[in-house]
Short mmCIF file of C-alpha atoms in Angstrom, two decimals:
data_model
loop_
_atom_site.label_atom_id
_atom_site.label_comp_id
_atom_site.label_asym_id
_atom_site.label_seq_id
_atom_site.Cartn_x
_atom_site.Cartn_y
_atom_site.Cartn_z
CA UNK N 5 124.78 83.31 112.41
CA UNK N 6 124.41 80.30 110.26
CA UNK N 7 121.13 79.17 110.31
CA UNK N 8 120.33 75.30 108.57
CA UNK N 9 117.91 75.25 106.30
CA UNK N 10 115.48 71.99 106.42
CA UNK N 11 116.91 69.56 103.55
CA UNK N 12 113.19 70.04 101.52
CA UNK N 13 114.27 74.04 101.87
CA UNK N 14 118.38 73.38 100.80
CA UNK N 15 117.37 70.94 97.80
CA UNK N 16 114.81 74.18 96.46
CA UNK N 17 117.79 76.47 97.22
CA UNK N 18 120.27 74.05 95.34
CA UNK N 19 118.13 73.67 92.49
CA UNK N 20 117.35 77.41 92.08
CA UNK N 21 121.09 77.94 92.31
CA UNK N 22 121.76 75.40 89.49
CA UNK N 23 118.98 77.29 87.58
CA UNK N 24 121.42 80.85 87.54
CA UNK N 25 124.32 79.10 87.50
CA UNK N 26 125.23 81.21 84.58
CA UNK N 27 124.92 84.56 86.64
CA UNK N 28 128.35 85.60 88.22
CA UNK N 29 128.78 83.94 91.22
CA UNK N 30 128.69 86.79 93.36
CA UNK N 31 125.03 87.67 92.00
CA UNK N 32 123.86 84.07 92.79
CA UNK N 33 125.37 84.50 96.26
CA UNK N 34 123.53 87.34 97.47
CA UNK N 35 120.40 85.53 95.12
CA UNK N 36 120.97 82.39 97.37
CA UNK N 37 121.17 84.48 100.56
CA UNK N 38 117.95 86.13 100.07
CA UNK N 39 115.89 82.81 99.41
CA UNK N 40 117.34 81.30 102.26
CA UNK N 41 116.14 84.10 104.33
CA UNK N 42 113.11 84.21 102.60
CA UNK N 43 112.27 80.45 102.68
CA UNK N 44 113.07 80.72 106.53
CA UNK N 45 109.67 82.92 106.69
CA UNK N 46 107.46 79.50 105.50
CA UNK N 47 106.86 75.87 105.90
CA UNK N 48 108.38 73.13 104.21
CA UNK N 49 105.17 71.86 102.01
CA UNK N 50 104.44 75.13 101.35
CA UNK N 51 107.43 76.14 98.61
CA UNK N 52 106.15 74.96 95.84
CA UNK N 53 102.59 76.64 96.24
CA UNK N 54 104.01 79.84 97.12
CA UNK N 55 107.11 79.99 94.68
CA UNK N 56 106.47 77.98 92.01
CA UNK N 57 109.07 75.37 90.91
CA UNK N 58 112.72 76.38 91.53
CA UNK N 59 112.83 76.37 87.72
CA UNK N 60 109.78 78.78 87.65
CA UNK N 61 111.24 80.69 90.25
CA UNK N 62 114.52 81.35 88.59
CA UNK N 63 112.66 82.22 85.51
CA UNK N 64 109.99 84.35 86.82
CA UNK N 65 113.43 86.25 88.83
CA UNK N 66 115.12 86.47 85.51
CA UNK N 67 112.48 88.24 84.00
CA UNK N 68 111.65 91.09 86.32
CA UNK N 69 115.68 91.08 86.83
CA UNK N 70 115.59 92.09 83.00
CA UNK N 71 118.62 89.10 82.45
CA UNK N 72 116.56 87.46 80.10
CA UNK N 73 113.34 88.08 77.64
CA UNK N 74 110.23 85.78 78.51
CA UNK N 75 110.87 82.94 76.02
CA UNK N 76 113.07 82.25 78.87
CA UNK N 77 115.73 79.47 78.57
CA UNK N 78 115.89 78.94 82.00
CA UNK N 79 116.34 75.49 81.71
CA UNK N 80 119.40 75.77 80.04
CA UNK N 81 123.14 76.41 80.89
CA UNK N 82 124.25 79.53 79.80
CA UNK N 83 126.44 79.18 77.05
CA UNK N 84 124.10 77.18 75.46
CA UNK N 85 121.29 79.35 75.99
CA UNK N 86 123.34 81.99 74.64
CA UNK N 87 123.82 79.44 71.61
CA UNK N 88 120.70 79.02 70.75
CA UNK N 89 119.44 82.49 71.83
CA UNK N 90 119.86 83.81 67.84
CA UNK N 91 118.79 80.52 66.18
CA UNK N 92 115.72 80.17 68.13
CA UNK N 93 114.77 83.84 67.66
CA UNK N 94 115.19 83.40 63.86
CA UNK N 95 113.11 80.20 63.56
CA UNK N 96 110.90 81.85 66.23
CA UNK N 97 110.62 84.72 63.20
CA UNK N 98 110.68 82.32 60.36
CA UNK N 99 107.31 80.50 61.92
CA UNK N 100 105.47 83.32 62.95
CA UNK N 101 105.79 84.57 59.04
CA UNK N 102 104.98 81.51 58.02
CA UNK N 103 101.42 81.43 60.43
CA UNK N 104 100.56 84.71 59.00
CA UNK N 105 100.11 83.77 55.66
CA UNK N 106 97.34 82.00 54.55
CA UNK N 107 96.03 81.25 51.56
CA UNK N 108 93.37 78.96 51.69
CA UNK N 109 92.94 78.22 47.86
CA UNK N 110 96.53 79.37 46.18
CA UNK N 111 98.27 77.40 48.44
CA UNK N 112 97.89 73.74 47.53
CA UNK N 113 98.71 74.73 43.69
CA UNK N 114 101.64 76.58 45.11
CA UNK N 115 102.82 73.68 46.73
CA UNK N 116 102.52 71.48 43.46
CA UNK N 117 103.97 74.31 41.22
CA UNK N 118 106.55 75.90 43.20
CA UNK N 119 109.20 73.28 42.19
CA UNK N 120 108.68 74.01 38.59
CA UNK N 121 108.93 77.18 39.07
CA UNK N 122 112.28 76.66 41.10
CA UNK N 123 113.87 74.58 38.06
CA UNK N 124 112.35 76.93 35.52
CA UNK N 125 113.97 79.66 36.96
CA UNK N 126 117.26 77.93 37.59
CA UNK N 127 117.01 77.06 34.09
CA UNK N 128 116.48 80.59 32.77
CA UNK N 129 119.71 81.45 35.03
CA UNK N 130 122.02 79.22 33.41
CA UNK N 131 120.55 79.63 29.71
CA UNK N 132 118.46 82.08 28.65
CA UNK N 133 117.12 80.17 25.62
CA UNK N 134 115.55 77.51 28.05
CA UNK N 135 112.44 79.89 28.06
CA UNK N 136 112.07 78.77 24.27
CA UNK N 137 110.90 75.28 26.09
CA UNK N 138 108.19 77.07 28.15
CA UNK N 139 106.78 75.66 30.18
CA UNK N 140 109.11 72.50 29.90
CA UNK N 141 111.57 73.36 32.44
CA UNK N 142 115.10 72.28 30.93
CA UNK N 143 118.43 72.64 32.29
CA UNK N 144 121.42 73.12 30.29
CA UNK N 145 119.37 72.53 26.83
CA UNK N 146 117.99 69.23 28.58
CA UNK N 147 114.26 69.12 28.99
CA UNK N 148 114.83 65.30 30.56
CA UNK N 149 117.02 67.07 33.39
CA UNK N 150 114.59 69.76 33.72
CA UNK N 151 111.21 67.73 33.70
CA UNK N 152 113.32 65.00 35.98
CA UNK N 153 114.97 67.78 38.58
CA UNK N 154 111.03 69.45 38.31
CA UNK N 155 110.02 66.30 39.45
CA UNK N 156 112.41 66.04 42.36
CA UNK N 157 111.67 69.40 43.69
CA UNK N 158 107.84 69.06 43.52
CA UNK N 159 107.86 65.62 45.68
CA UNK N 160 110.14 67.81 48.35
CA UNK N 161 107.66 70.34 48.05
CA UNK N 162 105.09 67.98 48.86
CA UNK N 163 107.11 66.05 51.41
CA UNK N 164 107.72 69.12 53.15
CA UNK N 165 103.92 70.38 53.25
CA UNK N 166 103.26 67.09 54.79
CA UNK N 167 105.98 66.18 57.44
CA UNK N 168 104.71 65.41 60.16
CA UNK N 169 106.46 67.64 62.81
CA UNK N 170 104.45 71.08 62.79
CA UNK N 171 108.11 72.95 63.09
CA UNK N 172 109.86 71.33 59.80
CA UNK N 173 106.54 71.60 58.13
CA UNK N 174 106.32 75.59 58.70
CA UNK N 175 109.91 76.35 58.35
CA UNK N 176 110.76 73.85 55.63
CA UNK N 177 107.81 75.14 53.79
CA UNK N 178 109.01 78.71 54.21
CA UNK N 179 112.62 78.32 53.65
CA UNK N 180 111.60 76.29 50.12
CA UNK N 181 109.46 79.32 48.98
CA UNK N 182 112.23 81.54 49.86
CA UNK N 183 114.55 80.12 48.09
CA UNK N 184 111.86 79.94 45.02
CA UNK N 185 111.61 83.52 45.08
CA UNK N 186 115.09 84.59 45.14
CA UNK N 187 115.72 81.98 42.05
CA UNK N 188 112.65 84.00 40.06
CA UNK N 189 113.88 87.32 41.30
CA UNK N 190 117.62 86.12 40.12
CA UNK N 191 116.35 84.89 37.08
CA UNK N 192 114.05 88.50 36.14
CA UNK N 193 117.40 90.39 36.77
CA UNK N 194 119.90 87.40 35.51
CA UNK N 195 122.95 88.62 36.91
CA UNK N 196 124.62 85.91 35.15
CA UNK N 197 124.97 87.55 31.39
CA UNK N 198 125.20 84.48 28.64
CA UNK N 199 127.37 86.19 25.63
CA UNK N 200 124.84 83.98 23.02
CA UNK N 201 121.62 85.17 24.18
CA UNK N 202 123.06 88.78 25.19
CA UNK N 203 120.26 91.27 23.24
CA UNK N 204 117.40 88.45 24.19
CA UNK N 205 114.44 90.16 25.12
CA UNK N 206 113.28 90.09 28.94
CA UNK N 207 109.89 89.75 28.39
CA UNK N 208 109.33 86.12 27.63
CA UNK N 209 111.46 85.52 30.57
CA UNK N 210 109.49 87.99 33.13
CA UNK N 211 106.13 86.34 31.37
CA UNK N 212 107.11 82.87 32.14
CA UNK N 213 107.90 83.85 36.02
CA UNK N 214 104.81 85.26 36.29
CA UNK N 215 102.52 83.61 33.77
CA UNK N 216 99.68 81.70 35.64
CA UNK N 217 101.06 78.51 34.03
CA UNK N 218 99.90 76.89 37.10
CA UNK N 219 97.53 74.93 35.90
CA UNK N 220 99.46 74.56 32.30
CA UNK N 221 102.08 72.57 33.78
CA UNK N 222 100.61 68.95 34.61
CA UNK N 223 98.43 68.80 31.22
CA UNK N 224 101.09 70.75 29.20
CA UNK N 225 103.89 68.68 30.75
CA UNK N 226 102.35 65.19 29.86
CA UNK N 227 101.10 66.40 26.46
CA UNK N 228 104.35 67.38 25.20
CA UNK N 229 105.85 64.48 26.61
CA UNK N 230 103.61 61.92 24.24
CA UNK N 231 105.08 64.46 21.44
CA UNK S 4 92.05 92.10 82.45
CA UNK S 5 94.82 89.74 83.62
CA UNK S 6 96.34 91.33 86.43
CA UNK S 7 99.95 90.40 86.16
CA UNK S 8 100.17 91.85 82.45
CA UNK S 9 99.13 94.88 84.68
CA UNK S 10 101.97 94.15 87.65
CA UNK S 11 104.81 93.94 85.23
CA UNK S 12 104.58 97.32 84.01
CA UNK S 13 104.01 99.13 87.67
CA UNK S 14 106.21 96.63 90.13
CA UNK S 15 109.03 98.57 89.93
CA UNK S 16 106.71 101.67 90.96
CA UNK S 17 105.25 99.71 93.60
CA UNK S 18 108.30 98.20 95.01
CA UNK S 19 110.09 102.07 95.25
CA UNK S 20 106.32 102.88 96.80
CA UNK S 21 106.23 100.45 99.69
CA UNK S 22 110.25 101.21 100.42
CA UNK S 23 109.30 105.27 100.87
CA UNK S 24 108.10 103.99 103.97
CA UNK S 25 111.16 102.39 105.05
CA UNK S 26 113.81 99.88 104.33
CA UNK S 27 112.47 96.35 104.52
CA UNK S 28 113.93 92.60 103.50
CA UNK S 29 112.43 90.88 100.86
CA UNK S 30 109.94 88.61 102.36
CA UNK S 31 108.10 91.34 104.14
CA UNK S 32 108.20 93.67 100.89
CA UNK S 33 106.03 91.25 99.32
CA UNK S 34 103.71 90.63 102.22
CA UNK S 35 103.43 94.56 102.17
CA UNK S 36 102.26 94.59 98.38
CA UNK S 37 99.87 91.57 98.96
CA UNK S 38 98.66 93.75 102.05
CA UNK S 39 98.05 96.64 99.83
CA UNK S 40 96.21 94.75 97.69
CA UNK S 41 98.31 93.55 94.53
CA UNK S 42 97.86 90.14 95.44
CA UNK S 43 98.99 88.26 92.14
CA UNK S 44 102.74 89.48 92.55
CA UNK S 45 105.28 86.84 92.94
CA UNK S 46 107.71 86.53 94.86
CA UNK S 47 111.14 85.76 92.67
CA UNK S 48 109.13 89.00 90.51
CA UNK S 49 109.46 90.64 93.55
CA UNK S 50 113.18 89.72 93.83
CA UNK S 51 114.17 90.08 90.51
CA UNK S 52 112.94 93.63 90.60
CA UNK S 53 115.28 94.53 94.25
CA UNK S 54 118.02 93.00 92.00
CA UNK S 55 117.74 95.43 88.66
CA UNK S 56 116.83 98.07 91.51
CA UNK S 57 119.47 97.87 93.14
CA UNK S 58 121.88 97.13 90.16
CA UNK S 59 120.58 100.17 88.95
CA UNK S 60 121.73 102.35 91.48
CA UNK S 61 118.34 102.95 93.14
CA UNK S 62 118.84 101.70 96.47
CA UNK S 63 121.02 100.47 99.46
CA UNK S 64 121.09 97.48 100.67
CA UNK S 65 122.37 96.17 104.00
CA UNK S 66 122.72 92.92 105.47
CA UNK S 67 121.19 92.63 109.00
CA UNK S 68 121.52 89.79 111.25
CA UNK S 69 118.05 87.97 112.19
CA UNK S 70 117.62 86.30 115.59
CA UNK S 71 115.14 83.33 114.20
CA UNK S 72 116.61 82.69 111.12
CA UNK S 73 118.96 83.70 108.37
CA UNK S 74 120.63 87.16 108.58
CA UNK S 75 118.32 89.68 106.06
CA UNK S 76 118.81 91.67 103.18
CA UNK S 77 117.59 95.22 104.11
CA UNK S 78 116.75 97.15 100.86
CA UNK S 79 115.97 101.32 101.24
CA UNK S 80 115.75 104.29 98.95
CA UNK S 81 118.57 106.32 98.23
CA UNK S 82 118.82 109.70 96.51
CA UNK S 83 118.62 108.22 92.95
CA UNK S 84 115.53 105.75 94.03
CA UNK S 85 113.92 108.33 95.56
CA UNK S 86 114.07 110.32 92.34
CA UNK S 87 112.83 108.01 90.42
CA UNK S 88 109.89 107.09 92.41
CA UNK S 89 109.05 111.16 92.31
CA UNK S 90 109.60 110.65 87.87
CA UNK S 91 107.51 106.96 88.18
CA UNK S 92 104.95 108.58 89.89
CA UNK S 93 104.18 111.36 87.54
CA UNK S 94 104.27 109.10 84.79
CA UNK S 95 101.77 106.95 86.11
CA UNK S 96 99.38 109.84 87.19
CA UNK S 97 99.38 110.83 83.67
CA UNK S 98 99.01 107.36 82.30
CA UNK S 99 96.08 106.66 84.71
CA UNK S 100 94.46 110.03 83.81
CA UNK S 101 94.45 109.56 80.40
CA UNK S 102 93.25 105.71 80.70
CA UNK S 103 90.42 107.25 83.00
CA UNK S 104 89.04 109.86 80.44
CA UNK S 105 89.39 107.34 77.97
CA UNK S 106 87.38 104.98 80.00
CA UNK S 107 84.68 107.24 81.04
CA UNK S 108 84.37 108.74 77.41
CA UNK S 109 84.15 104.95 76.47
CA UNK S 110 80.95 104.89 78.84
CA UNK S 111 78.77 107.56 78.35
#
């Protein structure tokens, strides 16, 4: 026996339905049949307060039906959901790293240091003698490329501390010291081997990557450029 | 304690519980639980739980025509359900056990 629904009861139906329209349609079917009998059992004003939103519904159902985690992405279609599933788990990841570590006092002179440290290392990469400039950073034997890419990389360092969306700040932030500490990693264990400086000793270029030169660099930086 | 942190571990327990007793259609499953006092469950929780149930092999379901409204969903226990409800049900006298000497030690 078909049984009409009222049309407050068949729009909360239709919308639920829309909600697991990536289900196969068979599931949504018996789904669909099972609200419908179960919105039969109340009144029209009171779905909401009893259910939820057909959104909340279909999330709250896809959760105990163990389709889906409790991020939830009911709201979207499915093959975007499934799209995004990976990417928003990894930045999900990426920020919760990024909240756990705190450093109240090292981390504004990271912030202003890690892009010399990211051209000094690139530096090192390419040519090993660019540790003889320490702590000018200098790329390919040019301590104007170095000091001018150093520059570049410190005011996206900075940028990037201070953007104003909280998600770019935390990610950006956390992809950029990533990225520093693979180059300085890279750099310890050059994988690139330069035939000149083949017999150079490591040391100068481990002491440079982890030299406190923190504070060196601003005061070192301008007195060597009056030189 | 928040109670439906609580729910979402035992539902599935509960659900198997209340359907011991006999087959029943959604609606009145959760007015059962309410009944028995686990008042917080929802009711697309409730339905999402009959789905995996049921997907799992745990139980029948039927559909049965009603005379005031829509025909119903009739869920039961079969073999399998009924097995796990026996395997559920030690579990959680063991997990409440524990949690109770743990609580009492906590008081004296």
């Amino acid at each position: 026996m078909k049984i009409t629904l009222s049309r407050i009861k068949a729009e909360y139906v239709e919308q639920v339905r829309t909600h697991l329209a990536d289900l196969p349609a068979e599931d949504v079917e018996e789904i669909v049949q099972d609200l419908e009998a179960h919105l039969a059992e109340l009144d029209d004003g009171d779905l909401e307060a009893e259910l939820g939103t057909p959104s909340q519904f279909a999330r709250e159902f896809r959760v105990s039906a163990g389709l889906e985690s409790e991020g939830g992405y009911g709201q979207l279609s499915g093959l975007r959901a499934k799209a995004k599933r990976p990417f928003r788990r990894l930045t999900a990841a990426a920020t919760r790293l990024a909240g756990q570590v705190r450093w109240p006092s090292v981390r504004p002179i990271w912030i202003y240091t890690r892009g010399w440290l990211l051209v000094g290392a690139i530096g090192v990469l390419y040519y090993e003698e660019a540790i003889r400039h320490f702590p000018i950073p200098s790329i390919e034997y040019s301590t104007l490329a170095g000091l001018v890419l150093t520059g570049t990389a410190t005011a996206l360092s900075v940028w990037l501390d201070r953007a104003p969306n909280r998600g770019v700040r935390r990610l950006g932030t956390s992809i950029y010291s990533l990225i520093v500490a693979i180059a300085v990693v890279l750099s310890i264990f050059n994988p690139l081997p330069d035939p000149r400086t083949q017999g150079v000793e490591q040391i100068p270029d481990s002491a440079d990557v982890t030299a406190p030169g923190v504070t060196i660099t601003e005061d070192a930086v301008a007195a060597q450029l009056h030189d | 304690m928040d109670l439906t942190q609580l729910l979402k571990g035992v539902l599935d327990t509960a659900v198997l519980a209340v359907l011991r007793g006999g087959r029943t259609y959604g609606y009145d499953l959760v007015r059962q639980l309410r009944e028995a006092g686990l008042e917080e469950v929802g009711d697309a929780s409730v339905y999402g739980t009959l789905r995996r149930l049921f997907g799992g092999g745990y139980l029948t379901s039927e559909i049965v025509p009603s005379e005031e409204g829509p025909a119903r969903r009739y869920y039961g226990l079969n073999s399998a359900g009924r097995d796990l409800l026996e395997r559920s049900s030690k579990s959680w006298e063991e997990f409440a056990g524990v949690m109770n000497r743990l609580l009492e030690e906590e008081e004296e």
